[in-house]
PDB file of C-alpha atoms in Angstrom:
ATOM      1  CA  UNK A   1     -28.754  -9.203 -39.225  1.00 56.00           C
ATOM      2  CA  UNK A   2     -28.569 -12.549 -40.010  1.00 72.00           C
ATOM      3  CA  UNK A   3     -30.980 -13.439 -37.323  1.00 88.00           C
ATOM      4  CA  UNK A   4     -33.710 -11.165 -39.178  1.00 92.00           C
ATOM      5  CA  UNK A   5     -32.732 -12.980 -42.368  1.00 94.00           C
ATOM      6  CA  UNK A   6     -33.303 -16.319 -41.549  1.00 94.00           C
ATOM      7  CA  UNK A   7     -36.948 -15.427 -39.873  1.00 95.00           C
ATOM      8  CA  UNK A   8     -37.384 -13.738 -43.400  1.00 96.00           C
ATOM      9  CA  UNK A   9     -36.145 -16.802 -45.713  1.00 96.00           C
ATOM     10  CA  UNK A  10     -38.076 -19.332 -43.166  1.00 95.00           C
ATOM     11  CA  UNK A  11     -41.625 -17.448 -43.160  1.00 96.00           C
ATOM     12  CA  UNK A  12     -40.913 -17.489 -47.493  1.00 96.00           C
ATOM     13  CA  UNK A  13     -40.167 -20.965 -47.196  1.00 96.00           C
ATOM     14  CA  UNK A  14     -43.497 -21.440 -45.573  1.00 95.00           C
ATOM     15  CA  UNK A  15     -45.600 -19.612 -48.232  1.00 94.00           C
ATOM     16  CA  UNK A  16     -44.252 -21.363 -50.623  1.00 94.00           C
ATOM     17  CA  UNK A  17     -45.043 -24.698 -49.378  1.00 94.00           C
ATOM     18  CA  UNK A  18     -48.481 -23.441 -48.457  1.00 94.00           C
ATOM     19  CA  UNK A  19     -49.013 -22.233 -51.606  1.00 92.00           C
ATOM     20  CA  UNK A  20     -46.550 -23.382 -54.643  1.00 91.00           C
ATOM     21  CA  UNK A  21     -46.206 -21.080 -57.949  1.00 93.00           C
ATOM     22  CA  UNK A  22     -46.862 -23.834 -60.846  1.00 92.00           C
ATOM     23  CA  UNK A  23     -44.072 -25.253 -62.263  1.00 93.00           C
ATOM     24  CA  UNK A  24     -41.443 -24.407 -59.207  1.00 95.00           C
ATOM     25  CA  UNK A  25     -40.131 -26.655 -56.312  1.00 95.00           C
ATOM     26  CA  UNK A  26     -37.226 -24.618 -54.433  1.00 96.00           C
ATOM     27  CA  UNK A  27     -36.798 -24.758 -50.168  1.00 96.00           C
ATOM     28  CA  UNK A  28     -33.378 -25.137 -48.046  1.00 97.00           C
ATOM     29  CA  UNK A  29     -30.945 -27.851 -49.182  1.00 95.00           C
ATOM     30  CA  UNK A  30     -31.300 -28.913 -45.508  1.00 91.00           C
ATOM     31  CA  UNK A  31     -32.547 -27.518 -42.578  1.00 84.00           C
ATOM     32  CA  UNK A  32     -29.574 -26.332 -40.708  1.00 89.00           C
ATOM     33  CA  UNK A  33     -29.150 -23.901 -43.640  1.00 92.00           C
ATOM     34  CA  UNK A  34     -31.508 -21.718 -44.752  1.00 94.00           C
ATOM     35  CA  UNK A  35     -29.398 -19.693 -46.856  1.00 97.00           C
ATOM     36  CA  UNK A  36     -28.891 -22.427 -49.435  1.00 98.00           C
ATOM     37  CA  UNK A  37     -31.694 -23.423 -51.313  1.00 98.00           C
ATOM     38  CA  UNK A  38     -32.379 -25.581 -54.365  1.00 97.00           C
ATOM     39  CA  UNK A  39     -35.148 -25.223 -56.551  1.00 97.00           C
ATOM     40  CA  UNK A  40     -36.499 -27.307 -59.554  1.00 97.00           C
ATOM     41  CA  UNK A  41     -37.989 -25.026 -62.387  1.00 97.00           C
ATOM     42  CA  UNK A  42     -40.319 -26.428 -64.907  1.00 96.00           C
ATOM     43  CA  UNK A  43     -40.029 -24.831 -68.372  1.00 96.00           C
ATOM     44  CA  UNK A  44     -42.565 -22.607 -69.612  1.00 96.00           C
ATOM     45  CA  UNK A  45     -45.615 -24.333 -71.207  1.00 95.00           C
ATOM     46  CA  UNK A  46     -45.674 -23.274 -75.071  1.00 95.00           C
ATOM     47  CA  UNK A  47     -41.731 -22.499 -75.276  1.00 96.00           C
ATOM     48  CA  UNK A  48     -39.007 -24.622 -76.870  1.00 95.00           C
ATOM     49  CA  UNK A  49     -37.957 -25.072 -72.715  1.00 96.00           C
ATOM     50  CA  UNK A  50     -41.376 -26.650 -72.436  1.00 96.00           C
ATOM     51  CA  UNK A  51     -41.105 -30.131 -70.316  1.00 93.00           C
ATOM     52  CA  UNK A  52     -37.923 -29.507 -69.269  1.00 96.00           C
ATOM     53  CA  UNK A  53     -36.666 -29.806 -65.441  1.00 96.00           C
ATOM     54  CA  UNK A  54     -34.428 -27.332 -64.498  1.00 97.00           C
ATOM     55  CA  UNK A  55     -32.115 -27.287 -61.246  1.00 98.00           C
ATOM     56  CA  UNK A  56     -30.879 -24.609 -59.808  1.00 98.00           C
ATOM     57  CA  UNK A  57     -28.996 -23.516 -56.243  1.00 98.00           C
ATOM     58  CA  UNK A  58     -29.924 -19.661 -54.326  1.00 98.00           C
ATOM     59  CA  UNK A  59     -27.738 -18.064 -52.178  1.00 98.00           C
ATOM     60  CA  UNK A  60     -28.558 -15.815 -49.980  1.00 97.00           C
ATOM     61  CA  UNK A  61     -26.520 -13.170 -48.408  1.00 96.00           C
ATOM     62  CA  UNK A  62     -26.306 -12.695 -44.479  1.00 95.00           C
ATOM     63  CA  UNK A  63     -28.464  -9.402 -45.001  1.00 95.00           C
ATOM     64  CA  UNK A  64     -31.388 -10.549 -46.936  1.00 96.00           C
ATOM     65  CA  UNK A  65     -33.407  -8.723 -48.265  1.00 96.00           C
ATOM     66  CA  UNK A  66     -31.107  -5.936 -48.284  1.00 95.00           C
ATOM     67  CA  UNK A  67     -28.913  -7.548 -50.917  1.00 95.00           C
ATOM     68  CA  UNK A  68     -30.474 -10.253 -53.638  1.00 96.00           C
ATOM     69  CA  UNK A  69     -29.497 -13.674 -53.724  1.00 97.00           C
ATOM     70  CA  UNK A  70     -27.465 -14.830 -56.365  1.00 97.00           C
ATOM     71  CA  UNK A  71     -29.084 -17.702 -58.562  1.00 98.00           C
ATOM     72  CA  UNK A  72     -26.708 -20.580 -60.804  1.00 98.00           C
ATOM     73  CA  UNK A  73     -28.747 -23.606 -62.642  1.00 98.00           C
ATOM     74  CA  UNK A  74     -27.010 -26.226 -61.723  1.00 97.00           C
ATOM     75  CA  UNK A  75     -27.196 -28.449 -65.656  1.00 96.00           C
ATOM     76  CA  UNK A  76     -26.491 -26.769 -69.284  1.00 94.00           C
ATOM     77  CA  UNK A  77     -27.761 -24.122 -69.846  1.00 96.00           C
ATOM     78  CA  UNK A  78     -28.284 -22.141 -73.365  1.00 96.00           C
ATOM     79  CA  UNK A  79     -29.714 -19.061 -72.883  1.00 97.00           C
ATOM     80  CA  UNK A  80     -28.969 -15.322 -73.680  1.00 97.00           C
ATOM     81  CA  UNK A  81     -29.439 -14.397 -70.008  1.00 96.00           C
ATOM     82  CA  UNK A  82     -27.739 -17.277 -68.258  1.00 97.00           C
ATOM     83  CA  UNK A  83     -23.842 -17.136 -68.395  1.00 97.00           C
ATOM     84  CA  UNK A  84     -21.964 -20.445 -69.225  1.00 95.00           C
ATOM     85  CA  UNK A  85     -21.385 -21.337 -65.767  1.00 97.00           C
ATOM     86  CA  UNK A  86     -24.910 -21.694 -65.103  1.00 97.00           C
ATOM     87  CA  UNK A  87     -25.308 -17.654 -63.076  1.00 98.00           C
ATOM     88  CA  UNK A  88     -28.974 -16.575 -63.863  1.00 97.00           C
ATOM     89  CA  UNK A  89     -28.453 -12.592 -65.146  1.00 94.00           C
ATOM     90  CA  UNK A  90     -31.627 -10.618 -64.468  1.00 93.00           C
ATOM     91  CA  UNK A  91     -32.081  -7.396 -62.996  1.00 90.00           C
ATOM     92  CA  UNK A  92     -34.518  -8.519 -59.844  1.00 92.00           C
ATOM     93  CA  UNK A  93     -31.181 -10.208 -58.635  1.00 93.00           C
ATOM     94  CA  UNK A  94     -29.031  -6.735 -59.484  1.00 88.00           C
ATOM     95  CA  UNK A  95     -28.021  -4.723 -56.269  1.00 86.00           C
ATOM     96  CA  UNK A  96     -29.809  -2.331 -55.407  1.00 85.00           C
ATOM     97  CA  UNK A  97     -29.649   1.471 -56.376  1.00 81.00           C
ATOM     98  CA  UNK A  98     -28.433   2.704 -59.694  1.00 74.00           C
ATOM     99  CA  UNK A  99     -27.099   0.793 -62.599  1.00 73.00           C
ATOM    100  CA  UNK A 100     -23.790   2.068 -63.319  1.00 71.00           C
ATOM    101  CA  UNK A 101     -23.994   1.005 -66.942  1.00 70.00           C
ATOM    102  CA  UNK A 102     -27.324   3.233 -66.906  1.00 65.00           C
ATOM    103  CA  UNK A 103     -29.604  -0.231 -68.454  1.00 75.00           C
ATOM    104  CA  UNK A 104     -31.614  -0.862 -65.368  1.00 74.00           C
ATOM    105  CA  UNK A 105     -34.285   1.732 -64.294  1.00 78.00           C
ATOM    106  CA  UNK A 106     -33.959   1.186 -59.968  1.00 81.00           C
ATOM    107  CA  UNK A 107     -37.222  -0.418 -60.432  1.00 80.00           C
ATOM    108  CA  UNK A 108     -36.264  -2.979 -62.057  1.00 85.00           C
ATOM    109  CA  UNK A 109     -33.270  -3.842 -59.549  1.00 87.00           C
ATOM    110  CA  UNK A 110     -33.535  -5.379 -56.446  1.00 92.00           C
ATOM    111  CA  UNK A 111     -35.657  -4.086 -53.272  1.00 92.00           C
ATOM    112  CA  UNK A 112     -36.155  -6.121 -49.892  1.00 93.00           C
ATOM    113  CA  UNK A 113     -39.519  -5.609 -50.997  1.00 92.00           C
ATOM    114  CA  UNK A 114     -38.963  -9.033 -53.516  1.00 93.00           C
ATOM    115  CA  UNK A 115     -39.205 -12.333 -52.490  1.00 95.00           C
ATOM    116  CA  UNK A 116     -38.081 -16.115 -53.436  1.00 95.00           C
ATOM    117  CA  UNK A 117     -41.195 -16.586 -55.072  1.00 95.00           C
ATOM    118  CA  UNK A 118     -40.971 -13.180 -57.613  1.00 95.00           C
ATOM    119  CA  UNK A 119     -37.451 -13.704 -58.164  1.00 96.00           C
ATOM    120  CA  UNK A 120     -38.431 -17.876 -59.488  1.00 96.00           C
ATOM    121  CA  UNK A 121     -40.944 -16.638 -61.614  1.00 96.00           C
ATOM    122  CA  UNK A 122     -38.993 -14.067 -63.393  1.00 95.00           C
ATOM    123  CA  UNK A 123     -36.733 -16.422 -64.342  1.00 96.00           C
ATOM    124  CA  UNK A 124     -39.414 -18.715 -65.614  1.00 96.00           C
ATOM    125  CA  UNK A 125     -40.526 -15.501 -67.330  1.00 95.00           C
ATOM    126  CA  UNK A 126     -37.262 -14.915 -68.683  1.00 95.00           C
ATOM    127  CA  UNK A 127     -36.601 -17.971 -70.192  1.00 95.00           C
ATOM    128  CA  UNK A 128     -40.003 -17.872 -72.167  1.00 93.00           C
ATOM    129  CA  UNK A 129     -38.888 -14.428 -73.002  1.00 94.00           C
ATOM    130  CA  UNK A 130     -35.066 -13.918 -72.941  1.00 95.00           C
ATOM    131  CA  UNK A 131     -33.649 -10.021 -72.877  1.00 91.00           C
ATOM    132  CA  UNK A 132     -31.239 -10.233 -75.818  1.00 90.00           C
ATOM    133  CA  UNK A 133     -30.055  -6.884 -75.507  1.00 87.00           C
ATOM    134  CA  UNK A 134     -28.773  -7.685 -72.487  1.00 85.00           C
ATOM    135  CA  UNK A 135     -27.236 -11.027 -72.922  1.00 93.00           C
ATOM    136  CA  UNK A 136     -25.073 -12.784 -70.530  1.00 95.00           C
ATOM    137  CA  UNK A 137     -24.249 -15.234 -73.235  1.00 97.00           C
ATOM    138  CA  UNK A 138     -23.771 -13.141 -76.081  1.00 96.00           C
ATOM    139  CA  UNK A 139     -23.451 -16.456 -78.480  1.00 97.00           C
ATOM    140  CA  UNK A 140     -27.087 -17.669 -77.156  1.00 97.00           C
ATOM    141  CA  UNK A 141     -28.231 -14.013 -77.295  1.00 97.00           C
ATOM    142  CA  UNK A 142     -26.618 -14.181 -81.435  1.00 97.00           C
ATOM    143  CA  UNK A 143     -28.264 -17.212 -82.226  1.00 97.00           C
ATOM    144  CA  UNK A 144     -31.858 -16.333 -80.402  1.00 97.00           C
ATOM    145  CA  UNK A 145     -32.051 -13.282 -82.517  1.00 96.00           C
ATOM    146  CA  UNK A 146     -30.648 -14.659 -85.770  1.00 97.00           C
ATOM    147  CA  UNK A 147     -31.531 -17.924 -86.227  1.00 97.00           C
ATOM    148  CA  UNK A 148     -34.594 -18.801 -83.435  1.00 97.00           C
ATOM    149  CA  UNK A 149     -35.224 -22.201 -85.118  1.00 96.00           C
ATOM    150  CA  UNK A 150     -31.380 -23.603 -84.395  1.00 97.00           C
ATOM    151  CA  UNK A 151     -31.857 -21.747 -81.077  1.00 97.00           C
ATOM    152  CA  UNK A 152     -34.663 -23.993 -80.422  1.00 96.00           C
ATOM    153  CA  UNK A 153     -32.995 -26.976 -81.665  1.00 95.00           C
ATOM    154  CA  UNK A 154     -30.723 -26.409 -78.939  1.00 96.00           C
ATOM    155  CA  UNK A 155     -33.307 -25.910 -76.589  1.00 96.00           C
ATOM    156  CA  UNK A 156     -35.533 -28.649 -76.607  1.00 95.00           C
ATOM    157  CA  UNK A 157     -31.498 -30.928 -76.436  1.00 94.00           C
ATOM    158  CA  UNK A 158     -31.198 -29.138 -73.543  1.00 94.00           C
ATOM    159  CA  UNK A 159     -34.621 -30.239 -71.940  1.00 95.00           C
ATOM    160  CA  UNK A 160     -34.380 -33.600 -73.257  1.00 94.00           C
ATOM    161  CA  UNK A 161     -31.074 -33.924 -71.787  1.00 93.00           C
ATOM    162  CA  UNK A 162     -32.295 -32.330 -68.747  1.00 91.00           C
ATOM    163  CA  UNK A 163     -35.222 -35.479 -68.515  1.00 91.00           C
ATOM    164  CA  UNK A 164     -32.382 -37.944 -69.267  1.00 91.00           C
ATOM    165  CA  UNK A 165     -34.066 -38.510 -72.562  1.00 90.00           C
ATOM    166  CA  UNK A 166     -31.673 -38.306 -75.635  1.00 88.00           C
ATOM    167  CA  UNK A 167     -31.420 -35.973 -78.402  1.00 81.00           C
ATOM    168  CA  UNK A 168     -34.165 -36.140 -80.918  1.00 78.00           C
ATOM    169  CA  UNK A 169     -33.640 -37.298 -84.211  1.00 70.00           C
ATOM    170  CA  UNK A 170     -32.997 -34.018 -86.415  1.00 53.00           C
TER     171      UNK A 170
END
């Protein structure tokens, strides 16, 4: 299995070199592993995560694609789908089959059908559009929906921080 995995992650490795989605660096931490990757994710243009640089680690499982990889940024992180360790919660990187909480249509779960590259921009999609009603970080998900100006405040620390720039004046 894992011999059909690493053909898999090394010929999605090569498309995205060949042919980069904007905004999004990611390929093997080193070449001896391909079932550790890191990936830099730029924030969306036109969102309070705009400019920011955002590192993250994949993991892939021995039987990719059967099972998704699991996806962690690896600096702060504020964000109604992202829990406070830095885990990435979206429903491309759910298990397959049904959701046993009954949220998630199958669809909208994982298939060996997915790749690297979809999985890297949903989360660029979900950070310019966060699923509150399915937070991971129910404080970020409280303050997104109640107060989006603070929640930007926080934001655009977070991406400045992220730069190495300090906090604007406020």
């Amino acid at each position: 299995m894992a011999g059909s995995a690493l053909r898999r992650l090394m010929a999605e490795y090569k498309q995205l070199t060949i042919n980069p989605p904007e905004g999004i660096l990611a390929g093997p931490v080193d070449e001896e592993n391909f079932f550790e990757w890191e990936a830099l994710i730029t924030g969306p243009e036109g969102t309070c995560w705009d400019g920011g640089v955002f590192p993250a680690k994949v993991i892939f499982p021995a039987d990719y694609p059967l099972s998704p990889p699991k996806m962690k940024f690896m600096c702060d992180m504020f964000h109604p789908n992202v829990y406070a360790d830095g885990r990435v919660c979206i429903s491309i990187l759910h298990a397959p089959g049904e959701d046993p909480t009954g949220y998630e249509s199958r669809s909208e779960r994982w298939s060996p059908v997915q790749s690297v590259e979809k999985i890297l921009l949903s989360v660029v999609s979900l950070l310019a559009e966060p699923n509150d009603e399915s937070p991971a970080n129910v404080d970020a998900a409280k303050l997104w929906r109640e107060n989006r100006n603070e929640f930007e405040k926080r934001a655009i620390r977070l991406v400045r921080s992220t730069l190495g720039l300090p906090p604007p004046d406020c």
